[in-house]
Each structure stands twice: as C-alpha cells, then as structure tokens.
Amino acid sequence: MSICRFLSPALKYVAFFLSFFAILVLLTDQLIGFYVRKNIYDDINALPHRPYALVLGTSRYFSDNSLNLFYYNRLLAAQQLIKNNKVDYLLLSGDNRTPQYNEPRNMFYDLRKLGVNSEFMYLDFAGFRTLDSVIRAKTIFHANSITIVSQKFHCERALFIAQYYNIDAICYAAEYPSEHYGVRVREFFARLYMIWDLLTEKGPYFLGESEPLPPPLMVE
C-alpha cells in the first residue's frame, strides 16, 4: 500500500511533464509554420523569380531500397523552376560524409537525366544539416536571394532559419508523398533541435573559402 501511495504522485508528475512536453512540441511546430507561411508557394505561376534555388538534399532511397519520393519530388520541383524561368541557377546542397553517400552528386546526375543543363547547377558538398545549407548559401555562395526547394514541412524550418539570419528566402514546396507520416513526426523534434541551435548560435560544421555563384541572368 505504501508503495502505491508513493507511485501515485510520481506518476502524476510524469504525466504532467509528458503533457507539458507534448504541448510544447506541438505549439513550437505550429508557431514556426505560422511565422513563415506567407513565404511558401505551391503554385509555380504565383512564385516570384529569384536568382538562385537552394535544393535541400536527402537520401535517394529508403532503408528498404525503395525510391525516396521526398528526394524525387524535390528534383521535379527544381526542374520546374528552371523550365519556367523562376530561377537562374540551382545550388544542390546535401550530405557528403563518405565516398559512397553523396547527396549533391546524386541530385546533379538525376537532374541531368531530367534535362537540366549542368551549367545551371552548382554543388554544396557540406550541407550536412538544413542549418548548414541555408547559412552556407549566403556566406559561401553569396546567394543573397533564394528559393528553397523541399517539402512544405521542411521549408518551414529552413525559412525560419533564413529569417533568423536575415536571408532573403522564399520556398517552392515539392509534393509530399502520401503515407509517409513518420517523416512529419520526426520534424516536430527537428524543430526543437533547430531552436536550440539558434539560441546557442551553433554554426555550420564547415565553412571554408567563398565560392560565389554566377551573377543573376535576369535583372530583378
């Protein structure tokens, strides 16, 4: 009986903490989406022109070796931007930690297969995280006006980072694959981690020397 009396208050504290954490996660998620909502486009015709597109990388395949539609749909969105003259150049940014895993290189080859000319594509091999990709686009590649390409949920986090660092950015949202809810759930925690990175002023893993992209082809 004494053990039960001890556990009951303890369980109440645990339940209170878990409820508070869940509310914090959901509130953070919704506030970030609300804050950047005006800069997200899913209609190519309504999308303003920007000189540069930052295409955020992901793996080409899922763990079961099936095609990752998050990856494929981002490439289709990037192709649309070039085809419709909504951007001048693509900056393909992703992870390149091992010789066998190279997101920017994969994107480059697959976009070539989709008909995008190589002269309009540039690679950032140090886009290990979303924060790295966004900051490096401005500081290393001097892309001062960008259209970020990813799914809407990822765009929201990337745009929040961009606004925090005063980077002129909008987003063209790629199609979200159906029945992949786990990715969206992980995003809840990725946003909390992003807030921590911003509060602690955590920078990219690697910066290096400047590699300015070509000047815009179109006069804004």
Short mmCIF file of C-alpha atoms in Angstrom, two decimals:
data_model
loop_
_atom_site.label_atom_id
_atom_site.label_comp_id
_atom_site.label_asym_id
_atom_site.label_seq_id
_atom_site.Cartn_x
_atom_site.Cartn_y
_atom_site.Cartn_z
CA MET A 1 0.00 0.00 0.00
CA SER A 2 2.83 2.41 0.87
CA ILE A 3 4.50 1.75 -2.49
CA CYS A 4 1.24 2.58 -4.27
CA ARG A 5 0.93 5.84 -2.37
CA PHE A 6 4.49 6.71 -3.42
CA LEU A 7 3.97 5.81 -7.07
CA SER A 8 0.73 7.70 -7.48
CA PRO A 9 2.21 11.22 -7.02
CA ALA A 10 5.27 10.22 -9.07
CA LEU A 11 3.10 9.08 -11.95
CA LYS A 12 1.18 12.32 -11.80
CA TYR A 13 4.42 14.28 -12.15
CA VAL A 14 5.50 12.10 -15.07
CA ALA A 15 2.13 12.55 -16.76
CA PHE A 16 2.28 16.30 -16.21
CA PHE A 17 5.81 16.50 -17.66
CA LEU A 18 4.89 14.42 -20.71
CA SER A 19 1.77 16.50 -21.32
CA PHE A 20 3.75 19.74 -21.00
CA PHE A 21 6.41 18.45 -23.40
CA ALA A 22 3.80 17.35 -25.95
CA ILE A 23 2.11 20.76 -25.82
CA LEU A 24 5.49 22.47 -26.19
CA VAL A 25 6.35 20.37 -29.24
CA LEU A 26 3.00 20.99 -30.94
CA LEU A 27 2.99 24.71 -30.11
CA THR A 28 6.53 25.20 -31.44
CA ASP A 29 5.62 23.33 -34.61
CA GLN A 30 2.53 25.43 -35.26
CA LEU A 31 4.13 28.78 -34.43
CA ILE A 32 7.04 28.17 -36.82
CA GLY A 33 4.65 27.25 -39.62
CA PHE A 34 2.51 30.31 -38.94
CA TYR A 35 5.52 32.64 -38.84
CA VAL A 36 6.81 31.73 -42.32
CA ARG A 37 3.55 30.80 -44.07
CA LYS A 38 3.49 33.85 -46.37
CA ASN A 39 6.80 32.84 -47.99
CA ILE A 40 5.74 29.35 -49.09
CA TYR A 41 4.38 28.73 -52.60
CA ASP A 42 2.99 25.60 -54.22
CA ASP A 43 1.77 27.30 -57.41
CA ILE A 44 4.58 27.76 -59.93
CA ASN A 45 2.68 30.60 -61.61
CA ALA A 46 2.42 32.62 -58.39
CA LEU A 47 6.05 32.09 -57.47
CA PRO A 48 8.25 35.22 -57.79
CA HIS A 49 11.56 34.98 -59.59
CA ARG A 50 14.72 34.53 -57.53
CA PRO A 51 18.23 34.25 -58.99
CA TYR A 52 19.08 31.09 -57.04
CA ALA A 53 17.32 27.98 -55.82
CA LEU A 54 18.64 26.08 -52.83
CA VAL A 55 17.67 22.43 -53.29
CA LEU A 56 17.88 20.64 -49.94
CA GLY A 57 19.24 17.12 -50.18
CA THR A 58 18.04 13.83 -48.79
CA SER A 59 18.81 10.19 -49.50
CA ARG A 60 17.90 8.80 -52.89
CA TYR A 61 16.48 5.58 -51.42
CA PHE A 62 14.72 4.49 -48.25
CA SER A 63 16.29 1.86 -45.99
CA ASP A 64 14.36 -0.87 -47.86
CA ASN A 65 15.99 0.31 -51.14
CA SER A 66 12.73 1.74 -52.47
CA LEU A 67 12.84 5.13 -54.16
CA ASN A 68 12.60 8.03 -51.73
CA LEU A 69 9.80 10.16 -53.17
CA PHE A 70 10.80 13.09 -50.96
CA TYR A 71 14.05 13.15 -52.95
CA TYR A 72 12.44 12.58 -56.36
CA ASN A 73 9.73 15.20 -55.84
CA ARG A 74 12.30 17.82 -54.85
CA LEU A 75 14.13 17.21 -58.11
CA LEU A 76 10.90 17.53 -60.08
CA ALA A 77 10.23 20.85 -58.31
CA ALA A 78 13.76 22.07 -59.10
CA GLN A 79 13.30 21.07 -62.74
CA GLN A 80 10.07 23.08 -62.85
CA LEU A 81 11.85 26.17 -61.55
CA ILE A 82 14.43 26.04 -64.33
CA LYS A 83 11.89 25.12 -67.01
CA ASN A 84 9.62 28.03 -66.08
CA ASN A 85 12.48 30.54 -65.65
CA LYS A 86 11.67 31.05 -61.98
CA VAL A 87 15.35 30.76 -61.02
CA ASP A 88 18.62 31.15 -62.87
CA TYR A 89 20.76 28.60 -61.01
CA LEU A 90 20.32 25.60 -58.74
CA LEU A 91 22.51 25.15 -55.66
CA LEU A 92 22.33 21.46 -54.75
CA SER A 93 23.18 21.15 -51.07
CA GLY A 94 23.46 17.95 -49.08
CA ASP A 95 25.48 15.45 -47.12
CA ASN A 96 28.76 14.12 -48.48
CA ARG A 97 30.36 12.47 -45.47
CA THR A 98 31.50 9.28 -47.21
CA PRO A 99 32.58 8.40 -50.77
CA GLN A 100 29.56 6.09 -51.02
CA TYR A 101 26.98 8.65 -49.87
CA ASN A 102 26.89 11.88 -51.82
CA GLU A 103 23.56 13.72 -51.98
CA PRO A 104 24.67 16.70 -54.14
CA ARG A 105 26.30 14.43 -56.71
CA ASN A 106 23.20 12.21 -56.89
CA MET A 107 20.97 15.24 -57.38
CA PHE A 108 23.25 16.57 -60.10
CA TYR A 109 23.22 13.31 -62.08
CA ASP A 110 19.48 12.78 -61.70
CA LEU A 111 18.66 16.36 -62.68
CA ARG A 112 20.80 15.91 -65.78
CA LYS A 113 18.60 12.91 -66.62
CA LEU A 114 15.60 15.20 -66.19
CA GLY A 115 17.03 17.54 -68.80
CA VAL A 116 18.55 20.27 -66.61
CA ASN A 117 21.75 21.64 -68.14
CA SER A 118 24.84 21.24 -65.97
CA GLU A 119 25.83 24.87 -66.47
CA PHE A 120 22.89 25.90 -64.28
CA MET A 121 23.80 23.62 -61.37
CA TYR A 122 26.30 24.10 -58.56
CA LEU A 123 27.07 21.72 -55.72
CA ASP A 124 27.47 22.30 -51.99
CA PHE A 125 29.06 19.19 -50.50
CA ALA A 126 28.93 20.50 -46.92
CA GLY A 127 25.19 20.81 -46.47
CA PHE A 128 25.23 18.32 -43.62
CA ARG A 129 22.15 19.85 -41.99
CA THR A 130 19.43 22.27 -43.02
CA LEU A 131 21.08 25.00 -40.95
CA ASP A 132 24.39 24.40 -42.73
CA SER A 133 22.78 24.53 -46.18
CA VAL A 134 20.91 27.78 -45.53
CA ILE A 135 23.81 29.65 -43.93
CA ARG A 136 26.36 28.43 -46.48
CA ALA A 137 24.12 29.51 -49.36
CA LYS A 138 24.62 33.11 -48.27
CA THR A 139 28.06 33.15 -46.65
CA ILE A 140 29.93 30.82 -49.03
CA PHE A 141 28.00 31.00 -52.30
CA HIS A 142 26.76 34.60 -51.96
CA ALA A 143 23.22 33.59 -52.89
CA ASN A 144 21.50 36.59 -51.34
CA SER A 145 18.03 35.96 -52.79
CA ILE A 146 16.96 32.33 -52.85
CA THR A 147 14.08 29.98 -53.41
CA ILE A 148 14.35 26.97 -51.13
CA VAL A 149 13.14 23.67 -52.56
CA SER A 150 11.79 20.96 -50.28
CA GLN A 151 8.52 19.66 -48.89
CA LYS A 152 6.38 22.21 -47.04
CA PHE A 153 7.18 20.96 -43.54
CA HIS A 154 10.92 21.16 -44.27
CA CYS A 155 10.53 24.52 -45.99
CA GLU A 156 9.04 25.96 -42.82
CA ARG A 157 12.10 25.07 -40.77
CA ALA A 158 14.52 26.24 -43.47
CA LEU A 159 12.68 29.56 -43.86
CA PHE A 160 12.68 30.11 -40.11
CA ILE A 161 16.47 29.70 -40.11
CA ALA A 162 16.76 32.04 -43.10
CA GLN A 163 14.69 34.73 -41.43
CA TYR A 164 16.68 34.42 -38.22
CA TYR A 165 19.86 35.15 -40.22
CA ASN A 166 18.25 37.88 -42.36
CA ILE A 167 18.47 35.86 -45.57
CA ASP A 168 16.01 36.80 -48.32
CA ALA A 169 14.28 33.49 -48.95
CA ILE A 170 11.02 32.03 -50.16
CA CYS A 171 10.12 28.40 -50.73
CA TYR A 172 8.68 26.36 -53.55
CA ALA A 173 7.07 23.37 -51.86
CA ALA A 174 7.61 20.00 -53.51
CA GLU A 175 4.83 17.44 -53.37
CA TYR A 176 4.58 15.50 -50.10
CA PRO A 177 4.49 11.72 -50.68
CA SER A 178 1.38 10.10 -49.24
CA GLU A 179 1.52 7.62 -46.35
CA HIS A 180 4.90 8.74 -45.04
CA TYR A 181 3.72 10.15 -41.75
CA GLY A 182 6.81 9.18 -39.76
CA VAL A 183 8.89 11.84 -41.51
CA ARG A 184 6.46 14.53 -40.40
CA VAL A 185 6.51 13.26 -36.81
CA ARG A 186 10.31 13.47 -36.72
CA GLU A 187 10.02 17.07 -37.87
CA PHE A 188 8.44 18.00 -34.52
CA PHE A 189 11.69 17.18 -32.75
CA ALA A 190 13.87 18.60 -35.53
CA ARG A 191 12.23 21.99 -34.90
CA LEU A 192 13.01 21.87 -31.20
CA TYR A 193 16.60 20.99 -32.05
CA MET A 194 16.69 23.91 -34.51
CA ILE A 195 15.54 26.33 -31.79
CA TRP A 196 18.34 25.07 -29.57
CA ASP A 197 20.87 25.57 -32.38
CA LEU A 198 19.70 29.14 -32.92
CA LEU A 199 19.68 30.01 -29.23
CA THR A 200 23.21 28.64 -28.81
CA GLU A 201 24.36 30.27 -32.09
CA LYS A 202 25.57 26.99 -33.49
CA GLY A 203 27.08 27.46 -36.93
CA PRO A 204 27.76 25.10 -39.83
CA TYR A 205 30.15 22.20 -39.37
CA PHE A 206 32.31 23.59 -42.15
CA LEU A 207 32.57 26.95 -43.91
CA GLY A 208 35.78 27.34 -45.91
CA GLU A 209 36.55 29.84 -48.65
CA SER A 210 33.93 31.75 -50.62
CA GLU A 211 32.69 30.23 -53.87
CA PRO A 212 30.40 32.93 -55.34
CA LEU A 213 27.75 31.73 -57.75
CA PRO A 214 27.49 33.47 -61.15
CA PRO A 215 25.60 36.76 -61.24
CA PRO A 216 21.87 36.59 -61.98
CA LEU A 217 20.87 36.11 -65.61
CA MET A 218 17.77 38.24 -65.20
CA VAL A 219 17.59 41.80 -63.91
CA GLU A 220 15.30 41.93 -60.87
#
